[in-house]
Tab-separated table of C-alpha atoms and ligand atoms in Angstrom:
chain	number	residue	atom	x	y	z
A	3	MET	CA	-167.526	10.462	-4.026
A	4	VAL	CA	-165.048	11.448	-6.725
A	5	GLU	CA	-161.330	10.806	-6.405
A	6	LEU	CA	-158.692	11.751	-8.959
A	7	THR	CA	-155.757	9.693	-10.168
A	8	ASP	CA	-153.191	11.151	-12.613
A	9	THR	CA	-155.062	10.034	-15.660
A	10	ALA	CA	-158.666	9.360	-14.847
A	11	LEU	CA	-161.498	9.817	-12.420
A	12	GLN	CA	-162.504	6.941	-10.206
A	13	ILE	CA	-165.728	6.672	-8.313
A	14	ASP	CA	-167.191	4.122	-5.901
A	15	ALA	CA	-169.725	2.773	-8.379
A	16	PRO	CA	-168.086	2.310	-11.770
A	17	LEU	CA	-169.871	3.784	-14.772
A	18	ALA	CA	-172.445	5.361	-12.506
A	19	GLY	CA	-172.519	8.557	-14.548
A	20	ILE	CA	-174.234	11.669	-13.321
A	21	PRO	CA	-178.003	11.811	-12.860
A	22	GLN	CA	-179.381	13.806	-15.811
A	23	GLY	CA	-175.814	14.355	-17.036
A	24	PRO	CA	-174.967	15.077	-20.686
A	25	CYS	CA	-174.643	12.184	-23.113
A	26	HIS	CA	-172.774	14.237	-25.728
A	27	VAL	CA	-170.265	16.894	-24.675
A	28	ALA	CA	-168.541	19.054	-27.284
A	29	ILE	CA	-165.522	21.159	-26.355
A	30	ILE	CA	-163.934	24.187	-28.009
A	31	MET	CA	-160.423	23.679	-26.649
A	32	ASP	CA	-159.265	27.309	-26.605
A	33	GLY	CA	-156.477	29.193	-24.857
A	34	ASN	CA	-153.335	27.196	-25.653
A	35	GLY	CA	-151.560	30.248	-27.086
A	36	ARG	CA	-152.280	32.485	-24.088
A	37	TRP	CA	-151.308	29.688	-21.692
A	38	ALA	CA	-147.881	29.481	-23.358
A	39	GLN	CA	-147.438	33.239	-23.713
A	40	SER	CA	-148.131	33.792	-20.017
A	41	ARG	CA	-145.159	31.498	-19.366
A	42	GLY	CA	-142.947	33.316	-21.867
A	43	ARG	CA	-143.009	30.308	-24.189
A	44	PRO	CA	-143.902	29.994	-27.894
A	45	ARG	CA	-147.519	29.237	-28.813
A	46	LEU	CA	-146.648	25.708	-29.894
A	47	PHE	CA	-145.589	24.906	-26.350
A	48	GLY	CA	-149.199	25.597	-25.386
A	49	HIS	CA	-150.525	23.357	-28.141
A	50	HIS	CA	-148.366	20.491	-26.875
A	51	ALA	CA	-149.628	21.044	-23.324
A	52	GLY	CA	-153.177	21.172	-24.692
A	53	ALA	CA	-152.792	17.862	-26.526
A	54	LYS	CA	-151.679	16.229	-23.268
A	55	ARG	CA	-154.932	17.257	-21.552
A	56	VAL	CA	-156.998	15.373	-24.091
A	57	ARG	CA	-156.076	11.960	-22.693
A	58	GLU	CA	-157.340	12.665	-19.174
A	59	ILE	CA	-160.558	14.165	-20.505
A	60	VAL	CA	-161.239	11.203	-22.808
A	61	GLU	CA	-160.489	8.743	-20.008
A	62	CYS	CA	-162.915	10.280	-17.525
A	63	CYS	CA	-165.876	10.130	-19.929
A	64	PRO	CA	-167.162	6.650	-18.953
A	65	THR	CA	-167.145	7.619	-15.287
A	66	LEU	CA	-169.119	10.767	-16.007
A	67	GLY	CA	-171.605	8.968	-18.236
A	68	ILE	CA	-170.436	10.844	-21.335
A	69	LYS	CA	-170.940	8.543	-24.307
A	70	TYR	CA	-169.946	11.064	-27.004
A	71	LEU	CA	-167.107	13.554	-26.750
A	72	THR	CA	-166.432	15.921	-29.648
A	73	ILE	CA	-163.370	18.163	-29.554
A	74	PHE	CA	-162.490	21.124	-31.786
A	75	ALA	CA	-158.828	20.761	-32.723
A	76	PHE	CA	-158.410	22.967	-35.812
A	77	SER	CA	-160.900	25.227	-37.580
A	78	THR	CA	-161.229	26.101	-41.261
A	79	GLU	CA	-160.136	29.605	-40.197
A	80	ASN	CA	-157.014	28.470	-38.320
A	81	TRP	CA	-155.071	28.339	-41.618
A	82	LYS	CA	-154.840	32.142	-41.260
A	83	ARG	CA	-152.184	31.665	-38.553
A	84	THR	CA	-148.454	31.810	-39.266
A	85	GLN	CA	-146.934	29.066	-41.355
A	86	VAL	CA	-144.821	28.036	-38.346
A	87	GLU	CA	-147.864	27.585	-36.111
A	88	VAL	CA	-149.918	25.751	-38.751
A	89	ALA	CA	-147.033	23.403	-39.618
A	90	GLY	CA	-146.378	22.810	-35.907
A	91	LEU	CA	-150.031	21.962	-35.314
A	92	MET	CA	-150.145	19.547	-38.266
A	93	SER	CA	-147.027	17.827	-36.988
A	94	LEU	CA	-148.552	17.672	-33.497
A	95	PHE	CA	-151.718	16.028	-34.892
A	96	ARG	CA	-149.598	13.380	-36.642
A	97	ARG	CA	-147.630	12.730	-33.469
A	98	TYR	CA	-150.729	12.661	-31.298
A	99	ILE	CA	-152.438	10.065	-33.499
A	100	SER	CA	-149.352	7.824	-33.728
A	101	LYS	CA	-148.737	8.053	-29.997
A	102	GLU	CA	-152.311	7.601	-28.785
A	103	MET	CA	-153.513	5.015	-31.310
A	104	LYS	CA	-152.797	1.937	-29.152
A	105	ALA	CA	-154.123	3.442	-25.924
A	106	LEU	CA	-157.342	4.664	-27.542
A	107	ALA	CA	-157.941	1.277	-29.152
A	108	ALA	CA	-157.252	-0.523	-25.853
A	109	LYS	CA	-159.569	1.781	-23.901
A	110	ASN	CA	-162.494	0.909	-26.143
A	111	VAL	CA	-162.640	4.445	-27.613
A	112	ARG	CA	-164.126	4.779	-31.085
A	113	VAL	CA	-162.504	7.667	-32.937
A	114	ARG	CA	-163.979	9.597	-35.842
A	115	PHE	CA	-162.829	12.748	-37.577
A	116	ILE	CA	-165.078	15.475	-38.913
A	117	GLY	CA	-164.089	18.349	-41.176
A	118	ASP	CA	-162.805	18.669	-44.712
A	119	ARG	CA	-159.752	16.545	-45.434
A	120	VAL	CA	-158.844	18.177	-48.751
A	121	ARG	CA	-156.313	20.650	-47.328
A	122	LEU	CA	-154.670	18.125	-45.007
A	123	ASP	CA	-151.434	16.409	-45.989
A	124	ALA	CA	-151.464	12.817	-47.183
A	125	LYS	CA	-149.498	11.473	-44.215
A	126	LEU	CA	-151.954	12.947	-41.734
A	127	ILE	CA	-154.958	11.645	-43.688
A	128	LEU	CA	-153.444	8.169	-43.669
A	129	LEU	CA	-153.035	8.266	-39.891
A	130	MET	CA	-156.603	9.540	-39.457
A	131	ASP	CA	-157.903	6.667	-41.601
A	132	GLN	CA	-155.787	4.209	-39.648
A	133	LEU	CA	-157.071	5.447	-36.272
A	134	GLU	CA	-160.682	5.281	-37.450
A	135	GLU	CA	-160.090	1.780	-38.803
A	136	GLU	CA	-158.262	0.540	-35.663
A	137	THR	CA	-161.081	1.684	-33.382
A	138	LYS	CA	-164.132	1.042	-35.553
A	139	HIS	CA	-165.350	-1.947	-33.526
A	140	ASN	CA	-165.049	-0.170	-30.189
A	141	ASP	CA	-168.248	0.761	-28.445
A	142	GLY	CA	-167.070	2.712	-25.394
A	143	THR	CA	-166.594	6.463	-25.669
A	144	HIS	CA	-167.240	7.897	-29.137
A	145	LEU	CA	-164.506	10.480	-29.605
A	146	THR	CA	-164.955	12.826	-32.553
A	147	ILE	CA	-162.084	15.101	-33.487
A	148	ALA	CA	-162.962	18.177	-35.547
A	149	LEU	CA	-159.952	18.860	-37.741
A	150	ASN	CA	-160.108	21.476	-40.494
A	151	TYR	CA	-163.714	21.774	-39.406
A	152	GLY	CA	-166.023	24.742	-39.884
A	153	GLY	CA	-169.772	24.653	-39.333
A	154	ARG	CA	-170.472	26.794	-42.403
A	155	ASP	CA	-168.113	24.732	-44.532
A	156	GLU	CA	-169.809	21.540	-43.329
A	157	VAL	CA	-173.289	22.862	-44.199
A	158	ALA	CA	-172.030	24.041	-47.615
A	159	ARG	CA	-170.442	20.642	-48.364
A	160	ALA	CA	-173.596	18.865	-47.184
A	161	THR	CA	-175.785	21.081	-49.352
A	162	LYS	CA	-173.598	20.362	-52.363
A	163	ARG	CA	-173.976	16.586	-51.925
A	164	LEU	CA	-177.681	16.970	-51.326
A	165	ALA	CA	-178.035	19.048	-54.524
A	166	GLN	CA	-176.089	16.372	-56.417
A	167	ASP	CA	-178.561	13.737	-55.179
A	168	VAL	CA	-181.484	15.921	-56.260
A	169	ALA	CA	-179.880	16.437	-59.692
A	170	ALA	CA	-179.342	12.665	-60.005
A	171	GLY	CA	-182.995	12.027	-59.161
A	172	LYS	CA	-182.153	10.219	-55.908
A	173	LEU	CA	-183.897	12.801	-53.765
A	174	SER	CA	-186.927	14.978	-54.375
A	175	PRO	CA	-186.757	18.680	-53.356
A	176	ASP	CA	-190.004	18.035	-51.470
A	177	ASP	CA	-188.141	15.603	-49.205
A	178	VAL	CA	-185.550	18.173	-48.109
A	179	ASP	CA	-186.335	19.022	-44.512
A	180	GLU	CA	-184.837	19.120	-40.988
A	181	GLU	CA	-184.555	15.343	-40.977
A	182	THR	CA	-182.892	14.989	-44.375
A	183	LEU	CA	-180.246	17.709	-44.263
A	184	PRO	CA	-178.394	16.429	-41.157
A	185	LYS	CA	-177.952	13.081	-42.893
A	186	TYR	CA	-175.513	14.876	-45.211
A	187	LEU	CA	-173.528	16.497	-42.400
A	188	ASP	CA	-170.173	15.081	-41.230
A	189	THR	CA	-171.869	14.332	-37.899
A	190	HIS	CA	-174.678	12.219	-39.407
A	191	VAL	CA	-174.002	9.271	-37.066
A	192	LEU	CA	-173.806	11.403	-33.907
A	193	PRO	CA	-176.528	12.784	-31.658
A	194	ASP	CA	-176.620	16.568	-31.213
A	195	PRO	CA	-174.394	17.836	-28.391
A	196	ASP	CA	-176.174	18.308	-25.082
A	197	LEU	CA	-173.463	20.515	-23.650
A	198	VAL	CA	-170.924	22.704	-25.474
A	199	ILE	CA	-168.011	23.952	-23.387
A	200	ARG	CA	-165.586	26.672	-24.452
A	201	THR	CA	-162.492	27.295	-22.412
A	202	SER	CA	-160.389	30.510	-22.273
A	203	GLY	CA	-163.057	33.088	-21.463
A	204	GLU	CA	-164.220	33.827	-25.010
A	205	ALA	CA	-168.012	33.754	-25.336
A	206	ARG	CA	-168.357	32.797	-28.985
A	207	ILE	CA	-168.707	29.590	-30.951
A	208	SER	CA	-166.205	30.319	-33.741
A	209	ASN	CA	-167.996	28.254	-36.393
A	210	PHE	CA	-168.333	25.069	-34.306
A	211	LEU	CA	-171.287	22.674	-34.829
A	212	LEU	CA	-173.612	25.441	-36.022
A	213	TRP	CA	-176.512	23.205	-37.045
A	214	GLN	CA	-176.049	20.625	-34.303
A	215	SER	CA	-175.890	23.003	-31.341
A	216	ALA	CA	-179.204	24.748	-32.038
A	217	TYR	CA	-180.530	23.578	-28.652
A	218	SER	CA	-177.315	22.747	-26.804
A	219	GLU	CA	-176.559	24.117	-23.376
A	220	TYR	CA	-173.419	26.296	-23.287
A	221	GLU	CA	-170.681	26.779	-20.711
A	222	PHE	CA	-168.098	29.490	-21.303
A	223	ILE	CA	-165.389	29.107	-18.681
A	224	ASP	CA	-162.243	31.143	-17.990
A	225	THR	CA	-159.867	28.178	-17.614
A	226	LEU	CA	-157.323	27.944	-20.437
A	227	TRP	CA	-157.471	24.567	-22.173
A	228	PRO	CA	-154.108	23.215	-20.872
A	229	ASP	CA	-155.414	23.789	-17.316
A	230	PHE	CA	-158.785	22.113	-17.891
A	231	SER	CA	-159.281	19.009	-15.758
A	232	ALA	CA	-161.538	16.011	-15.264
A	233	GLU	CA	-162.692	17.622	-12.008
A	234	GLU	CA	-163.849	20.733	-13.813
A	235	LEU	CA	-165.608	18.663	-16.452
A	236	SER	CA	-167.320	16.728	-13.680
A	237	ARG	CA	-168.543	19.983	-12.108
A	238	LEU	CA	-169.884	21.236	-15.458
A	239	CYS	CA	-171.707	17.937	-16.015
A	240	HIS	CA	-173.325	18.214	-12.581
A	241	ASP	CA	-174.376	21.812	-13.319
A	242	TYR	CA	-175.832	20.641	-16.614
A	243	GLY	CA	-177.955	18.121	-14.702
A	244	ALA	CA	-179.671	20.991	-12.899
A	245	ARG	CA	-180.588	22.856	-16.079
A	246	ASP	CA	-184.091	23.002	-17.487
A	247	ARG	CA	-184.024	22.265	-21.210
A	248	ARG	CA	-187.347	23.336	-22.643
A	249	PHE	CA	-186.736	23.176	-26.398
A	250	GLY	CA	-189.226	25.979	-26.893
A	251	ALA	CA	-192.026	24.308	-24.982
A	252	VAL	CA	-193.631	25.341	-21.710
A	253	LYS	CA	-193.769	22.790	-18.933
A	254	THR	CA	-197.261	22.157	-17.645
B	8	IPE	C1	-156.819	26.739	-29.343
B	8	IPE	O1	-155.918	27.577	-28.711
B	8	IPE	C2	-156.144	25.767	-30.278
B	8	IPE	C3	-156.364	26.064	-31.704
B	8	IPE	C4	-157.157	26.982	-32.170
B	8	IPE	C5	-155.636	25.252	-32.661
B	8	IPE	P1	-155.448	28.938	-29.370
B	8	IPE	O2	-154.241	28.676	-30.197
B	8	IPE	O3	-156.561	29.588	-30.115
B	8	IPE	O4	-155.052	29.776	-28.099
B	8	IPE	P2	-155.325	31.320	-27.855
B	8	IPE	O5	-156.798	31.542	-28.029
B	8	IPE	O6	-154.536	32.091	-28.871
B	8	IPE	O7	-154.881	31.561	-26.464
B	9	IPE	C1	-161.626	28.029	-32.124
B	9	IPE	O1	-160.637	28.769	-31.483
B	9	IPE	C2	-161.023	26.866	-32.848
B	9	IPE	C3	-160.440	25.814	-32.019
B	9	IPE	C4	-160.455	25.762	-30.729
B	9	IPE	C5	-159.826	24.735	-32.748
B	9	IPE	P1	-159.977	30.056	-32.168
B	9	IPE	O2	-158.970	30.570	-31.218
B	9	IPE	O3	-159.522	29.725	-33.540
B	9	IPE	O4	-161.218	31.045	-32.288
B	9	IPE	P2	-161.254	32.641	-32.349
B	9	IPE	O5	-160.299	33.067	-33.423
B	9	IPE	O6	-160.835	33.156	-31.014
B	9	IPE	O7	-162.685	32.984	-32.650
B	10	MG	MG1	-157.984	30.881	-29.564
C-alpha cells in the first residue's frame, strides 16, 4: 500500500522496492517551458518549478527500489536557447546545488555529474565538485545529473581519450571492443539504465545516453516535468516490472 507525504513515498515495508522493478531509472525532464507558458509565465518560471520536483523524485527512490537515478538537466544543444534562458538556467543550477547540498548529503544520496564541464562557469564547476566531494561516501541513491551532456559528445570525448591511450601504447587497437569503450564514457561507474522516461509528450531521446540505452525500456508520457510525481514514477516502475526484456534472445 502506497501513501504519499509532501516530500516522499512511504510504504508499509520500508525499502521493499517493486518486484522486478528497475534498478537504474534515467529521466529526460522535459516540458518546463510549456508548463510555464500555459500559465502565462516566462520559461524560467517553469525551470524553477521543475527543479523543485527533483527533490520528491530523488527521495522516493529508496522506497521504489531505484538504486540509480540519472536526470537530464541541460543538453549540449541547449546553449542554442536565448542568452536570458541559458543564464537563468546556469544560475538555477548554482542555486539548486547550494540549497540542496546539505539535504542530499544527509539523505545518503551520492551525487555525480556527467557531461562536458569546459563550457560551464568556474563558480558552477566549483559547486559541482563540492557536491560530489560532500556525498562521495554515501551509498544510498546514486543520483547522476547530466549537465552540458550530449550522448554524441560523450562518445566523441571517450573516443579521443581512447585514441590517446592507443597512441601512448597503453591500449592495443585489438583490445577495443564493447567492454573497453564504455570504460571511457562519463558513465563508466554506472550500470546501463533499465528504464528511460521522457516527460512532455515528445517521443525522442534528444541525444541522451545513446550508448547506454541500447537495451533500455522507454516510457514517453504526456505529463510535463513540473507535474511529474512520485506516484507516477511508482506506476511506471510497476509497469516496467511486467515487461519482457529479451535482449535479442528468444525465451525457451
Ligand atoms: C526541459 O524543459 C528543461 C531543459 C531542456 C533545460 P524545456 O525547457 O525543454 O521545456 P519545453 O520542452 O520547451 O516545454
Ligand atoms: C532535452 O530536452 C534536454 C533536457 C531535458 C535537458 P529538449 O527540450 O532540449 O529537447 P528537444 O529540443 O525537444 O529535442
Ligand atoms: Mg523541451
